[in-house]
Short mmCIF file of C-alpha atoms in Angstrom, two decimals:
data_model
loop_
_atom_site.label_atom_id
_atom_site.label_comp_id
_atom_site.label_asym_id
_atom_site.label_seq_id
_atom_site.Cartn_x
_atom_site.Cartn_y
_atom_site.Cartn_z
CA MET A 3 160.91 98.67 90.03
CA PRO A 4 158.28 101.36 89.26
CA ARG A 5 155.21 100.33 87.25
CA SER A 6 155.08 101.54 83.65
CA PRO A 7 152.48 104.29 83.19
CA ASP A 8 151.05 102.31 80.23
CA VAL A 9 150.16 99.33 82.42
CA PRO A 10 146.77 99.77 84.18
CA SER A 11 146.60 99.21 87.91
CA PRO A 12 144.62 96.16 89.00
CA PRO A 13 141.10 97.04 90.24
CA ALA A 14 140.78 97.50 93.98
CA ILE A 15 139.18 94.54 95.76
CA GLU A 16 136.13 95.58 97.76
CA PRO A 17 136.19 94.27 101.35
CA ARG A 18 133.64 91.56 102.00
CA TRP A 19 131.80 93.51 104.73
CA ARG A 20 131.45 96.55 102.47
CA GLU A 21 130.14 94.45 99.60
CA ARG A 22 127.56 92.85 101.92
CA LEU A 23 126.39 96.22 103.24
CA ARG A 24 126.06 97.53 99.69
CA GLN A 25 123.90 94.57 98.70
CA TYR A 26 121.76 94.90 101.84
CA TRP A 27 121.32 98.63 101.13
CA ARG A 28 120.04 97.76 97.68
CA LEU A 29 117.84 95.04 99.16
CA VAL A 30 116.07 97.53 101.47
CA ARG A 31 115.83 100.08 98.61
CA GLY A 32 118.01 102.54 100.48
CA ASP A 33 118.91 104.04 97.12
CA ARG A 34 115.21 104.56 96.26
CA PRO A 35 113.51 106.71 98.92
CA ILE A 36 110.18 107.10 97.09
CA GLY A 37 108.55 104.20 98.96
CA TRP A 38 109.60 105.64 102.32
CA LEU A 39 108.07 109.01 101.41
CA LEU A 40 104.80 107.42 100.28
CA LEU A 41 104.51 105.90 103.77
CA LEU A 42 105.75 108.99 105.57
CA TRP A 43 103.20 111.49 104.24
CA PRO A 44 100.02 109.69 105.40
CA THR A 45 101.68 108.88 108.73
CA TRP A 46 102.40 112.57 109.19
CA TRP A 47 98.85 113.45 108.09
CA GLY A 48 97.60 111.34 110.98
CA LEU A 49 100.12 112.60 113.53
CA TRP A 50 99.39 116.27 112.80
CA LEU A 51 95.62 115.71 112.96
CA ALA A 52 95.88 113.67 116.16
CA ALA A 53 98.03 116.36 117.82
CA ASP A 54 96.09 119.34 116.40
CA GLY A 55 99.38 120.58 115.02
CA LEU A 56 103.04 119.73 115.55
CA PRO A 57 103.18 116.40 117.45
CA PRO A 58 105.52 115.78 120.42
CA LEU A 59 109.09 115.15 119.37
CA TRP A 60 109.49 111.56 120.58
CA PRO A 61 106.37 110.08 118.89
CA LEU A 62 107.31 112.01 115.75
CA LEU A 63 110.78 110.45 115.77
CA VAL A 64 109.44 106.97 116.58
CA PHE A 65 106.93 107.01 113.72
CA SER A 66 109.32 108.62 111.23
CA LEU A 67 112.05 106.07 111.93
CA GLY A 68 109.46 103.32 112.10
CA VAL A 69 108.23 104.22 108.64
CA TRP A 70 111.73 103.80 107.22
CA LEU A 71 112.32 100.54 109.07
CA THR A 72 109.00 98.93 108.18
CA ARG A 73 109.18 100.09 104.56
CA SER A 74 112.66 98.60 104.30
CA ALA A 75 111.49 95.37 105.91
CA GLY A 76 108.53 95.31 103.53
CA CYS A 77 110.85 95.57 100.55
CA VAL A 78 112.91 92.66 101.83
CA ILE A 79 109.96 90.33 102.44
CA ASN A 80 108.43 91.42 99.12
CA ASP A 81 111.58 90.39 97.25
CA TYR A 82 111.75 87.15 99.23
CA ALA A 83 108.17 86.30 98.29
CA ASP A 84 108.74 87.30 94.65
CA ARG A 85 111.89 85.25 94.07
CA TRP A 86 109.90 83.16 91.58
CA LEU A 87 108.83 86.26 89.65
CA ASP A 88 111.44 89.04 89.81
CA GLY A 89 114.03 87.37 87.61
CA SER A 90 111.51 87.25 84.74
CA VAL A 91 110.37 90.88 85.02
CA GLU A 92 112.38 93.54 83.21
CA ARG A 93 112.15 96.11 86.02
CA THR A 94 113.12 93.74 88.85
CA ARG A 95 115.54 91.22 87.34
CA HIS A 96 118.60 92.98 88.81
CA ARG A 97 117.41 92.99 92.43
CA PRO A 98 119.87 91.29 94.83
CA LEU A 99 117.64 88.30 95.58
CA ALA A 100 116.77 87.80 91.92
CA THR A 101 120.44 87.75 90.92
CA GLY A 102 121.56 85.63 93.86
CA ALA A 103 123.76 88.39 95.31
CA VAL A 104 121.80 87.98 98.56
CA SER A 105 120.52 84.60 99.77
CA GLY A 106 117.03 83.92 101.06
CA ARG A 107 118.42 83.25 104.53
CA GLU A 108 120.25 86.57 104.56
CA ALA A 109 117.10 88.37 103.46
CA LEU A 110 115.04 86.84 106.27
CA ALA A 111 117.72 87.83 108.78
CA VAL A 112 117.69 91.44 107.53
CA PHE A 113 113.87 91.46 107.71
CA ALA A 114 113.93 90.18 111.30
CA VAL A 115 116.49 92.78 112.43
CA LEU A 116 114.55 95.66 110.88
CA MET A 117 111.25 94.58 112.42
CA LEU A 118 112.82 94.01 115.84
CA VAL A 119 114.29 97.52 115.86
CA ALA A 120 110.94 98.96 114.79
CA PHE A 121 109.16 97.01 117.52
CA ALA A 122 111.69 98.21 120.11
CA LEU A 123 110.76 101.79 119.19
CA VAL A 124 107.04 101.03 119.50
CA LEU A 125 107.62 99.60 122.99
CA THR A 126 108.30 103.16 124.18
CA LEU A 127 104.67 104.10 123.38
CA ASN A 128 101.38 103.15 125.05
CA ARG A 129 99.84 99.69 125.23
CA LEU A 130 97.19 100.21 122.53
CA THR A 131 99.88 101.29 120.04
CA ILE A 132 101.95 98.21 120.89
CA TYR A 133 98.97 95.93 120.27
CA MET A 134 98.21 97.66 116.98
CA SER A 135 101.81 97.26 115.85
CA VAL A 136 101.29 93.49 115.78
CA VAL A 137 98.59 94.01 113.14
CA GLY A 138 101.03 96.22 111.23
CA VAL A 139 103.66 93.47 111.21
CA PHE A 140 101.12 90.98 109.90
CA LEU A 141 100.01 93.35 107.12
CA ALA A 142 103.59 94.08 106.05
CA ALA A 143 104.67 90.43 106.11
CA SER A 144 101.62 88.98 104.33
CA TYR A 145 101.11 91.57 101.58
CA PRO A 146 103.72 90.19 99.12
CA TYR A 147 102.02 86.80 98.89
CA LEU A 148 98.65 88.13 97.76
CA LYS A 149 99.61 88.69 94.13
CA ARG A 150 99.57 84.92 93.65
CA TYR A 151 95.97 84.57 94.81
CA THR A 152 94.06 87.83 94.28
CA TYR A 153 93.85 90.69 91.80
CA LEU A 154 93.72 93.19 94.68
CA PRO A 155 97.19 93.22 96.27
CA GLN A 156 97.26 97.00 95.75
CA VAL A 157 94.30 97.38 98.11
CA TYR A 158 96.09 95.34 100.74
CA LEU A 159 99.21 97.46 100.20
CA GLY A 160 97.11 100.52 101.05
CA MET A 161 95.99 98.84 104.26
CA ALA A 162 99.63 98.12 105.17
CA PHE A 163 101.01 101.51 104.10
CA GLY A 164 98.36 103.46 106.00
CA TRP A 165 98.42 101.55 109.28
CA GLY A 166 100.57 104.28 110.79
CA ILE A 167 97.50 106.54 110.72
CA PRO A 168 95.39 104.73 113.36
CA MET A 169 98.58 103.87 115.25
CA GLY A 170 99.51 107.56 115.39
CA PHE A 171 96.12 108.48 116.83
CA ALA A 172 96.43 105.64 119.35
CA ALA A 173 99.87 106.85 120.42
CA LEU A 174 98.86 110.50 120.86
CA THR A 175 95.24 110.28 122.03
CA GLY A 176 94.92 106.80 123.54
CA GLY A 177 92.20 105.87 121.06
CA VAL A 178 91.28 105.74 117.40
CA PRO A 179 88.40 108.16 116.61
CA PRO A 180 86.23 107.89 113.46
CA ILE A 181 88.19 110.62 111.67
CA ALA A 182 91.30 108.43 111.87
CA TRP A 183 89.50 105.61 110.06
CA VAL A 184 88.21 107.99 107.37
CA LEU A 185 91.77 109.20 106.82
CA TYR A 186 92.92 105.58 106.73
CA VAL A 187 90.33 104.77 104.04
CA ALA A 188 91.48 107.82 102.05
CA ASN A 189 95.01 106.43 102.10
CA ILE A 190 93.80 103.00 100.96
CA PHE A 191 92.19 104.60 97.90
CA TRP A 192 95.34 106.65 97.25
CA ALA A 193 97.78 103.76 97.65
CA THR A 194 95.62 101.50 95.47
CA ALA A 195 95.68 104.17 92.77
CA TYR A 196 99.40 104.93 92.79
CA ASP A 197 100.36 101.28 93.06
CA THR A 198 98.11 100.58 90.08
CA TRP A 199 100.29 102.99 88.06
CA TYR A 200 103.22 100.88 89.28
CA ALA A 201 101.45 97.64 88.31
CA MET A 202 100.73 99.00 84.84
CA VAL A 203 104.50 99.12 84.29
CA ASP A 204 104.76 95.36 84.89
CA ARG A 205 101.40 94.28 83.47
CA GLU A 206 102.70 92.34 80.46
CA ASP A 207 105.37 90.53 82.51
CA ASP A 208 102.87 89.74 85.29
CA ILE A 209 100.37 88.26 82.84
CA ARG A 210 103.09 86.11 81.32
CA MET A 211 104.21 84.83 84.73
CA GLY A 212 100.74 84.35 86.21
CA ALA A 213 100.92 87.12 88.81
CA LYS A 214 97.84 89.22 89.60
CA SER A 215 97.26 92.96 90.09
CA THR A 216 94.62 95.66 89.81
CA ALA A 217 96.21 96.72 86.51
CA ILE A 218 95.34 93.29 85.08
CA LEU A 219 91.90 93.30 86.72
CA PHE A 220 90.97 96.72 85.32
CA GLY A 221 92.27 95.94 81.84
CA ASP A 222 91.18 98.49 79.24
CA MET A 223 89.17 100.31 81.93
CA ASP A 224 92.29 101.06 83.94
CA LEU A 225 92.19 104.84 83.49
CA VAL A 226 88.50 104.97 84.40
CA ALA A 227 89.15 102.88 87.50
CA GLN A 228 92.04 105.16 88.41
CA GLY A 229 89.72 108.14 88.14
CA VAL A 230 87.24 106.48 90.51
CA LEU A 231 89.98 105.62 93.02
CA TYR A 232 91.39 109.15 93.10
CA ALA A 233 87.89 110.62 93.31
CA CYS A 234 87.09 108.45 96.33
CA MET A 235 90.37 109.53 97.92
CA PHE A 236 89.51 113.22 97.55
CA VAL A 237 85.96 112.70 98.85
CA ALA A 238 87.34 110.97 101.95
CA LEU A 239 89.91 113.73 102.47
CA ALA A 240 87.17 116.33 102.09
CA LEU A 241 85.22 114.58 104.86
CA VAL A 242 88.35 114.70 107.03
CA GLY A 243 88.73 118.41 106.40
CA ARG A 244 85.09 119.05 107.25
CA ASP A 245 85.10 116.99 110.45
CA ALA A 246 88.39 118.52 111.64
CA ALA A 247 87.16 122.03 110.73
CA LEU A 248 90.28 122.66 108.67
CA GLY A 249 90.58 125.95 106.88
CA LEU A 250 91.78 127.55 103.67
CA TRP A 251 95.31 126.15 103.67
CA TYR A 252 94.01 122.58 103.85
CA TRP A 253 91.65 123.09 100.94
CA ALA A 254 94.45 124.78 98.99
CA GLY A 255 96.59 121.70 99.62
CA LEU A 256 93.80 119.44 98.34
CA GLY A 257 93.38 121.65 95.29
CA THR A 258 97.09 121.44 94.55
CA ALA A 259 96.98 117.66 94.95
CA LEU A 260 94.04 117.51 92.53
CA VAL A 261 96.03 119.41 89.88
CA LEU A 262 98.98 117.09 90.40
CA VAL A 263 96.78 114.00 89.96
CA ALA A 264 95.29 115.46 86.77
CA TRP A 265 98.85 115.87 85.47
CA GLU A 266 99.48 112.17 86.17
CA PHE A 267 96.54 111.20 83.97
CA GLY A 268 97.86 113.40 81.19
CA LEU A 269 101.25 111.78 81.56
CA ALA A 270 100.04 108.15 81.60
CA ARG A 271 97.10 108.38 79.20
CA GLY A 272 99.03 106.41 76.56
CA ARG A 273 99.89 103.68 79.11
CA ASP A 274 103.56 103.80 78.19
CA ARG A 275 105.68 101.95 80.79
CA ASP A 276 108.02 104.83 81.52
CA ALA A 277 105.13 107.29 81.73
CA CYS A 278 103.21 105.08 84.15
CA PHE A 279 106.31 104.78 86.31
CA ARG A 280 106.73 108.56 86.34
CA ALA A 281 103.06 108.90 87.31
CA PHE A 282 103.69 106.55 90.22
CA LEU A 283 106.74 108.53 91.39
CA HIS A 284 104.79 111.77 91.08
CA ASN A 285 102.51 110.76 93.95
CA ASN A 286 105.22 111.85 96.36
CA TRP A 287 104.25 115.43 95.51
CA VAL A 288 100.57 114.63 95.99
CA GLY A 289 101.25 113.38 99.52
CA LEU A 290 103.46 116.38 100.25
CA ALA A 291 100.81 118.85 99.04
CA ILE A 292 98.20 117.34 101.35
CA PHE A 293 100.59 117.31 104.30
CA ALA A 294 101.61 120.92 103.63
CA GLY A 295 97.95 121.95 103.69
CA ILE A 296 97.39 120.22 107.04
CA ALA A 297 100.58 121.55 108.64
CA LEU A 298 100.11 125.12 107.41
CA ASP A 299 96.50 125.19 108.55
CA PHE A 300 97.39 124.13 112.08
CA ALA A 301 100.37 126.52 112.14
CA LEU A 302 98.07 129.40 111.21
CA ARG A 303 95.62 128.39 113.93
CA ALA A 304 98.42 128.40 116.50
CA LYS A 305 99.62 131.81 115.33
CA VAL A 306 96.13 133.30 115.56
CA ALA A 307 95.58 131.74 119.00
CA ALA A 308 98.88 133.19 120.24
CA ALA A 309 98.16 136.70 118.91
#
């Protein structure tokens, strides 16, 4: 007997395996690529500088995929460490671990798989890079726990997010020259600054729950501190440009990044949650502008050399 058109069809039941994959995709922030991009740009800064232009294809693929894998693993272990906090924070209360859609055991399994795949990729590179990857794993796995004990987890995040810079130099040159460490320090200043915008979104919830961040540490001086952090980042990047003898395109990229950062301050000057979050997201364009300056400068050098 045909169903009456007035009677709604029962909702389709999602297969178990598909529901699990959907939850895991949310767990690794697959639907939010901003974190992956904030790791990718400084990694590419380092690779292009280490290679004096376009790096070899295989190291480029290894580091690009590795960025996605380690960022995803970092999100998982961050949510695992913050199980006590996320359910009480407006922005994070719907994450899979906070709601119970994914168990702690499942999360640790996903973390292990992601890190093992990333490590398998690193094993195709030289010995120094392999050794340095162990430090990268430690930084990624330990970062989430710092917000319980220190007001500077954002600084540690910068150390973790930028570790691809010295690793990239190690993979392509067999060593880590001083310019790599200056670039690494520039990224620490940058990541501390943009993650402070992020922490300003959660500041009231973090204070209530007893978590710590640079946003809480800086207090009413947060915008001044942000100005200092971004200034230090640009000074370090200027030193990189000088030591690498980069030309006009690089300095144009830095100038564009400076304008973009100034726009962030205009956006977040009232410390509104949504505005601070938009300022955080906007740093993707800052990283892209700097990378574009590096890549275009080396491309122009290659064109002139070939002429």
